[in-house]
Amino acid sequence: MTIQILPARLANQIAAGEVVERPASVVKELVENSIDAGATRIDIDIEKGGAKLIRIRDNGSGISKDELQLALSRHATSKIACLDDLESIVSLGFRGEALASISSVARLTLTSRTVTQSEAWSAYAEGREMDVKIKPAAHPVGTTVEVVDLFFNTPARRKFLRTEKTEFGHIDELIKRIALSRFDVAITLRHNGTIVRQYRAASNRAQQERRLSAICGAAFVRHAAEVTLDHHGLTLSGWICTPEGARNQNDVQHCFVNKRMMKDKLINHAIRQGYETSLKADQFAAYVLFIEIDPSQVDVNVHPAKHEVRFQQARLVHDFIYQAVSDALSQVASDVQPELPD
Ligand code: ADP
Ligand code: MG
């Protein structure tokens, strides 16, 4: 065989393998785009677990008509321009791959209007070279991305889709995490036309606790101790359950680094240590924790789906979290006054 450059669609489909695993991964990319665009409300419509339809509508900044084509191209992003920007990344996206990848494995329509435009425009990519067609549309300021028939042209992937219920379950879990990461954004999630979740924007404490309770359960809120620690630009805040609120599964363990959801063994280890000996071997900590750290101290470009981050000073971060958790728990322990016999 001779060497040749792959057609754009095929190259995008190969790249899609890394980020578009299932409907929930599409939802993650699109909702993160809405958040990056400054949206304060995001409406999500799902049909048949996302295999039939995923529609995300936001009231963010929108994309101008002359950038719609670019937005659908691979390696096209408005979020970084040079390597230095990657060091100080504050947006959730930066790879410029999601829209190109998704539109290569589904029928994707991008409709958007910016505040300076009087009308909206719609774009979709077709053919081997993914030529972009643009036509006028009706839409308020903001963006709607509609993804129909996911994996219709990649049967190998389609085969791995689970039942509608399972796929929707993954989407629901994802939206819970996103709703925890941004209390200020209103999010509605519909499945097959029925509203399944409605997270209203929460600005005060009572509203925040209501959202926390809706997502993590009333028992978590009842047993939650507040965590706050600020040290040389590294801050930790959120909630952690007291030993009495420990669970028999790891279903309430949410950690965010600069508002990005992530899984991290180091953090989990530090938290567990913070409990000293008060957790039994078969018990799990429950927590919702937010770490804010100088973006240059953390590498988010470890994995295409960005599930992982790497801390430059891992030991320091570990000890910091351990200390914060340990302090928060001993604080609650000392607040509990022993009942005196009368
Ligand atoms: P990335 O998020 O890594 O930049 P994407 O392929 O997800 O790459 O998106 C490409 C570009 O399209 C973004 O950089 C952004 O400029 C624009 N975009 C995508 N979704 C939205 C949205 N919902 N609102 C406004 N702009 C968007
Ligand atoms: Mg993106």
XYZ file of C-alpha atoms and ligand atoms in Angstrom:
370
model
C 0.000 0.000 0.000
C 1.141 3.522 -0.669
C 1.072 6.175 1.991
C -1.873 8.552 1.724
C -3.609 11.164 3.822
C -6.904 9.910 5.213
C -10.111 11.703 4.235
C -11.219 14.179 6.927
C -14.206 12.114 8.029
C -12.140 8.973 8.543
C -9.428 10.845 10.426
C -12.124 12.341 12.643
C -13.746 8.965 13.199
C -10.436 7.575 14.377
C -9.988 10.495 16.753
C -13.597 10.039 17.906
C -12.605 6.609 19.193
C -10.811 8.314 22.066
C -13.461 10.768 23.197
C -16.807 9.465 22.018
C -17.254 6.204 23.821
C -20.997 6.373 24.403
C -23.872 8.886 24.499
C -22.763 10.201 27.895
C -19.370 11.170 26.463
C -21.116 13.224 23.765
C -23.231 14.935 26.412
C -20.106 15.679 28.464
C -18.317 17.362 25.574
C -21.342 19.412 24.567
C -22.322 20.547 28.048
C -18.718 21.498 28.751
C -18.772 23.601 25.589
C -21.921 25.342 26.850
C -20.250 26.069 30.182
C -17.127 27.369 28.436
C -19.416 29.671 26.432
C -20.651 31.206 29.697
C -24.133 29.687 29.581
C -26.302 30.145 32.660
C -28.939 27.750 31.448
C -28.526 24.454 29.644
C -31.400 22.294 28.419
C -30.660 18.711 27.546
C -33.020 16.517 25.557
C -32.296 12.829 25.204
C -34.197 10.229 23.240
C -33.671 6.496 23.515
C -30.732 6.758 25.890
C -29.023 9.180 23.499
C -28.723 6.701 20.620
C -31.585 8.425 18.797
C -31.136 12.032 19.883
C -28.955 14.238 22.046
C -29.885 17.910 21.947
C -28.106 20.512 24.064
C -29.395 24.063 24.042
C -27.639 26.888 25.850
C -27.828 30.641 26.310
C -24.075 31.149 26.029
C -22.117 33.489 23.803
C -22.936 31.655 20.574
C -20.762 31.159 17.491
C -20.750 33.701 14.696
C -21.860 32.675 11.226
C -18.367 32.869 9.777
C -16.930 30.618 12.478
C -19.488 27.824 12.261
C -17.476 25.963 9.668
C -14.306 26.254 11.726
C -16.079 25.079 14.878
C -16.809 21.791 13.115
C -13.232 21.313 11.926
C -10.656 19.281 13.731
C -8.043 21.128 15.824
C -10.142 24.284 15.703
C -10.589 25.949 19.059
C -11.135 29.428 20.432
C -9.740 28.406 23.810
C -6.000 28.218 23.291
C -3.669 29.708 20.715
C -0.216 28.627 21.877
C 1.537 26.211 24.203
C 1.733 28.804 26.959
C -2.056 28.998 27.008
C -2.159 25.317 27.824
C -0.207 26.130 30.981
C -2.871 28.493 32.204
C -5.971 26.773 30.934
C -9.189 27.792 32.632
C -11.686 26.412 30.115
C -12.896 22.818 30.174
C -12.137 22.298 26.488
C -8.965 23.076 24.534
C -8.380 20.182 22.144
C -10.688 21.405 19.394
C -11.765 17.877 18.624
C -15.211 17.277 20.089
C -17.461 18.770 17.429
C -15.389 17.329 14.574
C -15.275 13.917 16.219
C -18.961 13.772 17.078
C -20.060 14.991 13.649
C -18.024 12.232 12.037
C -19.938 9.500 13.901
C -23.455 11.007 13.988
C -25.685 13.504 12.177
C -24.718 16.711 13.947
C -26.354 20.093 13.432
C -24.907 23.174 15.037
C -27.259 26.153 15.322
C -26.126 29.379 16.865
C -26.583 33.079 17.205
C -24.287 35.654 18.772
C -25.498 38.819 20.408
C -24.324 40.945 17.471
C -26.218 38.911 14.878
C -29.865 39.551 14.120
C -30.398 36.036 12.829
C -29.201 32.535 13.610
C -27.389 30.079 11.349
C -27.252 26.353 11.211
C -24.328 24.202 10.060
C -23.722 20.540 9.408
C -20.867 18.592 7.891
C -21.354 16.040 5.142
C -19.364 13.783 2.854
C -15.893 12.289 3.084
C -14.264 15.662 3.416
C -16.935 16.890 5.811
C -17.853 19.906 3.697
C -19.866 22.285 5.845
C -23.301 23.478 4.683
C -24.710 26.604 6.267
C -28.301 27.842 6.206
C -30.431 30.394 8.083
C -32.261 29.258 11.212
C -34.395 30.546 14.073
C -32.639 30.617 17.442
C -32.192 33.055 20.342
C -28.668 34.106 21.375
C -26.831 30.922 22.275
C -26.228 27.553 20.722
C -28.058 24.298 20.094
C -26.202 21.172 19.101
C -28.331 18.327 17.874
C -26.803 14.872 17.544
C -28.995 12.318 15.798
C -28.349 8.597 15.254
C -25.088 8.286 17.142
C -22.698 5.748 15.592
C -25.017 5.199 12.589
C -21.934 4.881 10.380
C -19.663 3.076 12.845
C -21.454 -0.236 13.481
C -18.606 -1.575 15.610
C -19.216 1.220 18.115
C -22.967 1.038 17.875
C -22.811 -2.606 18.883
C -21.317 -1.626 22.216
C -24.250 0.565 23.191
C -26.093 -0.856 26.186
C -29.797 -0.646 26.871
C -31.586 2.679 26.726
C -31.887 2.618 30.511
C -28.175 1.984 31.068
C -27.058 4.647 28.610
C -29.456 7.177 30.105
C -28.201 6.212 33.561
C -24.693 7.214 32.513
C -25.983 10.547 31.237
C -27.913 11.169 34.449
C -24.821 10.452 36.570
C -22.742 12.758 34.406
C -25.257 15.585 34.699
C -25.298 15.171 38.468
C -21.550 15.710 38.538
C -21.753 18.700 36.262
C -24.596 20.127 38.354
C -22.332 19.810 41.418
C -19.473 21.536 39.635
C -21.567 24.579 38.713
C -24.278 25.495 41.184
C -24.805 28.746 39.292
C -25.979 27.081 36.075
C -29.607 25.987 35.635
C -29.817 22.561 34.004
C -32.807 20.623 32.740
C -32.550 16.996 31.636
C -35.337 15.356 29.646
C -35.588 11.764 28.509
C -38.097 10.797 25.826
C -39.950 14.071 26.376
C -40.256 13.824 30.165
C -38.342 16.077 32.542
C -36.140 13.801 34.648
C -34.019 16.421 36.448
C -34.383 20.086 36.955
C -31.552 21.827 38.736
C -32.384 25.468 39.303
C -29.585 27.989 39.563
C -28.477 28.074 43.191
C -26.894 31.238 44.478
C -27.517 31.215 48.225
C -26.677 28.545 50.746
C -30.178 27.146 51.135
C -30.500 26.695 47.372
C -27.086 25.079 47.222
C -27.994 22.630 49.957
C -31.202 21.805 48.112
C -29.234 20.918 44.990
C -26.685 19.004 47.062
C -29.492 17.072 48.710
C -31.201 16.340 45.382
C -27.968 14.921 43.990
C -26.224 13.299 46.946
C -29.210 12.530 49.143
C -30.614 14.073 52.318
C -28.508 11.741 54.472
C -25.315 13.133 52.980
C -26.344 16.715 53.738
C -27.339 15.722 57.272
C -23.937 14.199 57.980
C -21.870 16.655 55.966
C -19.137 18.737 57.520
C -18.008 21.781 55.621
C -14.399 21.865 54.512
C -12.429 25.007 53.823
C -8.710 25.472 53.688
C -6.699 28.086 51.908
C -2.949 27.895 51.756
C -0.563 29.671 49.400
C -3.067 29.886 46.586
C -4.265 26.332 46.984
C -7.833 26.159 48.231
C -10.119 23.345 49.162
C -13.816 23.729 49.826
C -16.907 21.588 49.879
C -18.483 18.944 52.058
C -17.321 15.708 53.561
C -19.419 13.271 55.581
C -18.631 12.567 59.210
C -17.779 8.931 60.067
C -21.458 8.427 61.035
C -22.414 9.292 57.469
C -19.973 6.833 55.891
C -21.489 4.679 53.172
C -21.227 1.072 52.141
C -20.421 2.043 48.560
C -18.387 4.743 46.847
C -21.402 6.399 45.207
C -20.933 9.889 46.651
C -17.331 10.744 45.859
C -17.075 13.837 43.745
C -13.942 15.816 43.316
C -13.367 18.807 41.078
C -10.111 20.502 40.214
C -10.658 24.027 38.947
C -14.307 23.017 38.359
C -13.281 20.085 36.203
C -14.652 16.727 37.344
C -11.961 14.164 37.816
C -11.055 10.855 39.327
C -7.844 10.682 41.202
C -6.331 7.990 43.396
C -4.062 10.457 45.139
C -6.963 12.606 46.288
C -9.040 9.633 47.327
C -6.129 8.305 49.342
C -5.587 11.649 51.052
C -9.249 11.897 51.980
C -9.349 8.399 53.392
C -6.267 9.132 55.472
C -7.971 12.232 56.803
C -10.472 9.963 58.565
C -7.590 8.356 60.467
C -9.039 5.125 61.864
C -12.682 6.132 62.019
C -13.723 4.388 58.780
C -14.078 0.617 58.805
C -12.461 -1.352 55.991
C -15.815 -1.854 54.253
C -16.946 1.759 54.621
C -16.548 4.549 52.101
C -16.141 8.256 52.601
C -18.710 10.510 50.933
C -17.568 13.883 49.688
C -18.064 16.749 47.290
C -14.809 18.659 47.168
C -13.510 21.509 45.085
C -9.828 22.152 44.667
C -8.714 25.431 43.214
C -5.107 25.496 42.141
C -2.959 27.633 39.902
C -3.556 26.129 36.427
C 0.186 26.010 35.786
C 0.508 23.567 38.701
C -1.683 20.971 37.103
C -1.581 19.175 33.772
C -5.044 18.531 32.359
C -3.777 17.190 29.050
C -3.165 13.667 30.294
C -6.082 11.909 28.642
C -8.273 12.837 25.629
C -11.449 12.580 27.686
C -9.727 14.650 30.415
C -10.776 12.356 33.273
C -7.392 12.668 34.869
C -5.086 15.456 35.881
C -1.511 15.422 37.047
C -0.335 17.657 39.858
C 3.121 19.097 39.652
C 3.504 18.936 43.404
C 1.539 15.808 44.123
C 2.853 15.323 47.643
C 1.957 18.865 48.634
C -1.578 18.523 47.278
C -1.982 15.180 49.023
C -0.887 16.518 52.396
C -2.983 19.635 51.977
C -6.141 17.611 51.383
C -5.318 15.239 54.192
C -4.902 18.201 56.550
C -8.139 19.893 55.446
C -10.187 16.733 55.879
C -8.576 15.862 59.159
C -9.204 19.394 60.513
C -12.817 19.438 59.330
C -13.583 16.102 60.939
C -11.930 16.869 64.261
C -13.750 20.189 64.306
C -17.150 18.456 64.050
C -16.104 15.849 66.600
C -15.268 18.553 69.120
C -18.502 20.455 68.372
C -20.556 17.458 69.433
C -21.096 17.952 73.160
C -21.559 14.791 75.186
C -25.099 14.651 76.588
C -25.089 15.217 80.314
C -27.432 13.177 82.480
C -30.056 15.385 84.154
P -12.870 22.811 22.232
O -13.988 22.834 23.210
O -11.767 21.907 22.672
O -12.399 24.165 21.837
P -14.854 21.739 20.391
O -14.754 20.915 19.168
O -15.637 21.176 21.541
O -13.395 22.115 20.864
O -15.493 23.136 19.983
C -14.850 23.928 18.989
C -15.131 25.398 19.183
O -16.509 25.666 18.892
C -14.931 25.907 20.598
O -13.583 26.290 20.810
C -15.884 27.097 20.651
O -15.272 28.252 20.122
C -17.002 26.689 19.727
N -18.180 26.151 20.465
C -18.506 24.850 20.602
N -19.647 24.703 21.315
C -20.040 25.952 21.647
C -21.150 26.492 22.391
N -22.089 25.708 22.940
N -21.227 27.838 22.492
C -20.300 28.654 21.940
N -19.224 28.209 21.249
C -19.098 26.879 21.097
Mg -15.197 21.225 23.633
